[in-house]
Amino acid sequence: MSAVAKASGALKSVDYEVFGRVQVSHYFPNQYTEQEAKKLGVVGWVKNTSQGTVTGQVQGPEEKVNEMKSWLSKVGSPSSRIDKTNFSNEKEISKLDFSGFNTRY
């Protein structure tokens, strides 16, 4: 994550939960979230919940976190339908808590 580590400016952290048709069996939409996060250079995690939502945390430079928030709200995986996305605990952080982005089970 050298691009993230070298990024100047504020680091942000935000928790998210995505509602809608966001869990599709056999397609595991979290792989798309992981791919997008890695493409943007943010770190954190994603997890399917028992309530049918997708939850997680994103950390990185503010502009990249904002790009990921937009993707989580409007794009998502190809087979998903996003009804709404809740963001919480958004804050500035002094260092990243994760070294990459992964799926939790």
CSV table of C-alpha atoms in Angstrom, one decimal:
chain,number,residue,atom,x,y,z
A,1,MET,CA,0.0,0.0,0.0
A,2,SER,CA,2.8,2.4,-0.7
A,3,ALA,CA,0.5,4.7,-2.6
A,4,VAL,CA,-1.7,5.1,0.4
A,5,ALA,CA,1.2,5.4,2.8
A,6,LYS,CA,2.8,8.1,0.6
A,7,ALA,CA,-0.4,10.0,0.1
A,8,SER,CA,-0.3,13.5,1.5
A,9,GLY,CA,-3.3,15.1,3.2
A,10,ALA,CA,-5.8,13.8,5.7
A,11,LEU,CA,-6.5,10.2,6.2
A,12,LYS,CA,-10.1,9.3,6.7
A,13,SER,CA,-12.0,6.3,8.1
A,14,VAL,CA,-15.6,5.5,7.6
A,15,ASP,CA,-17.9,2.6,8.4
A,16,TYR,CA,-20.6,1.6,5.9
A,17,GLU,CA,-23.7,-0.6,5.4
A,18,VAL,CA,-25.3,-1.2,2.0
A,19,PHE,CA,-28.9,-2.1,1.7
A,20,GLY,CA,-30.8,-3.6,-1.2
A,21,ARG,CA,-30.2,-6.7,-3.3
A,22,VAL,CA,-26.5,-6.7,-2.5
A,23,GLN,CA,-25.8,-10.4,-1.6
A,24,VAL,CA,-26.2,-12.7,-4.6
A,25,SER,CA,-25.4,-16.4,-4.1
A,26,HIS,CA,-22.6,-17.9,-6.1
A,27,TYR,CA,-21.4,-14.5,-7.3
A,28,PHE,CA,-20.1,-13.2,-3.9
A,29,PRO,CA,-20.4,-9.5,-4.6
A,30,ASN,CA,-17.7,-8.7,-2.1
A,31,GLN,CA,-15.0,-9.6,-4.6
A,32,TYR,CA,-16.1,-6.5,-6.6
A,33,THR,CA,-15.9,-4.3,-3.4
A,34,GLU,CA,-12.4,-5.7,-2.8
A,35,GLN,CA,-11.4,-5.0,-6.5
A,36,GLU,CA,-12.7,-1.5,-6.4
A,37,ALA,CA,-11.0,-0.7,-3.0
A,38,LYS,CA,-7.7,-2.1,-4.3
A,39,LYS,CA,-8.0,-0.1,-7.6
A,40,LEU,CA,-8.6,3.1,-5.6
A,41,GLY,CA,-5.8,2.3,-3.1
A,42,VAL,CA,-8.0,2.3,0.1
A,43,VAL,CA,-7.8,-0.3,2.9
A,44,GLY,CA,-10.3,-1.9,5.2
A,45,TRP,CA,-12.8,-4.8,5.0
A,46,VAL,CA,-16.2,-5.9,3.7
A,47,LYS,CA,-18.6,-8.6,5.1
A,48,ASN,CA,-22.1,-10.0,4.3
A,49,THR,CA,-24.5,-9.8,7.2
A,50,SER,CA,-27.2,-12.2,8.3
A,51,GLN,CA,-29.7,-9.4,7.6
A,52,GLY,CA,-28.8,-9.4,3.8
A,53,THR,CA,-26.8,-6.2,3.9
A,54,VAL,CA,-23.1,-5.7,3.2
A,55,THR,CA,-21.1,-3.9,5.9
A,56,GLY,CA,-17.5,-2.8,6.3
A,57,GLN,CA,-14.9,-0.1,6.9
A,58,VAL,CA,-12.8,2.0,4.5
A,59,GLN,CA,-9.7,3.9,5.3
A,60,GLY,CA,-7.3,6.0,3.2
A,61,PRO,CA,-6.8,9.5,1.8
A,62,GLU,CA,-10.0,11.6,2.0
A,63,GLU,CA,-10.5,11.9,-1.7
A,64,LYS,CA,-10.1,8.1,-2.3
A,65,VAL,CA,-12.4,7.3,0.6
A,66,ASN,CA,-15.0,9.7,-1.0
A,67,GLU,CA,-14.6,7.9,-4.3
A,68,MET,CA,-15.2,4.6,-2.6
A,69,LYS,CA,-18.3,6.0,-0.8
A,70,SER,CA,-19.7,7.1,-4.1
A,71,TRP,CA,-19.1,3.6,-5.6
A,72,LEU,CA,-20.7,1.9,-2.6
A,73,SER,CA,-23.7,4.2,-2.9
A,74,LYS,CA,-24.2,4.2,-6.7
A,75,VAL,CA,-22.4,1.4,-8.4
A,76,GLY,CA,-21.7,-1.7,-6.4
A,77,SER,CA,-21.3,-5.2,-8.0
A,78,PRO,CA,-22.8,-5.7,-11.5
A,79,SER,CA,-25.7,-7.8,-10.2
A,80,SER,CA,-26.6,-5.6,-7.2
A,81,ARG,CA,-29.4,-3.2,-6.6
A,82,ILE,CA,-28.5,-0.6,-4.0
A,83,ASP,CA,-31.4,0.9,-2.2
A,84,LYS,CA,-29.4,3.0,0.3
A,85,THR,CA,-26.0,3.2,1.9
A,86,ASN,CA,-25.5,4.3,5.5
A,87,PHE,CA,-22.1,5.8,6.5
A,88,SER,CA,-21.2,6.3,10.1
A,89,ASN,CA,-18.2,7.0,12.4
A,90,GLU,CA,-16.5,9.1,9.7
A,91,LYS,CA,-13.4,10.6,11.2
A,92,GLU,CA,-9.9,11.8,10.5
A,93,ILE,CA,-7.2,9.3,11.5
A,94,SER,CA,-3.5,9.6,12.0
A,95,LYS,CA,-2.6,6.2,10.6
A,96,LEU,CA,-4.2,3.3,8.8
A,97,ASP,CA,-5.4,0.4,10.8
A,98,PHE,CA,-5.2,-2.1,7.9
A,99,SER,CA,-2.5,-3.0,5.4
A,100,GLY,CA,-4.9,-4.0,2.6
A,101,PHE,CA,-8.6,-4.7,1.9
A,102,ASN,CA,-10.2,-8.0,2.5
A,103,THR,CA,-13.4,-9.9,2.9
A,104,ARG,CA,-14.4,-11.1,6.4
A,105,TYR,CA,-16.5,-14.1,7.0
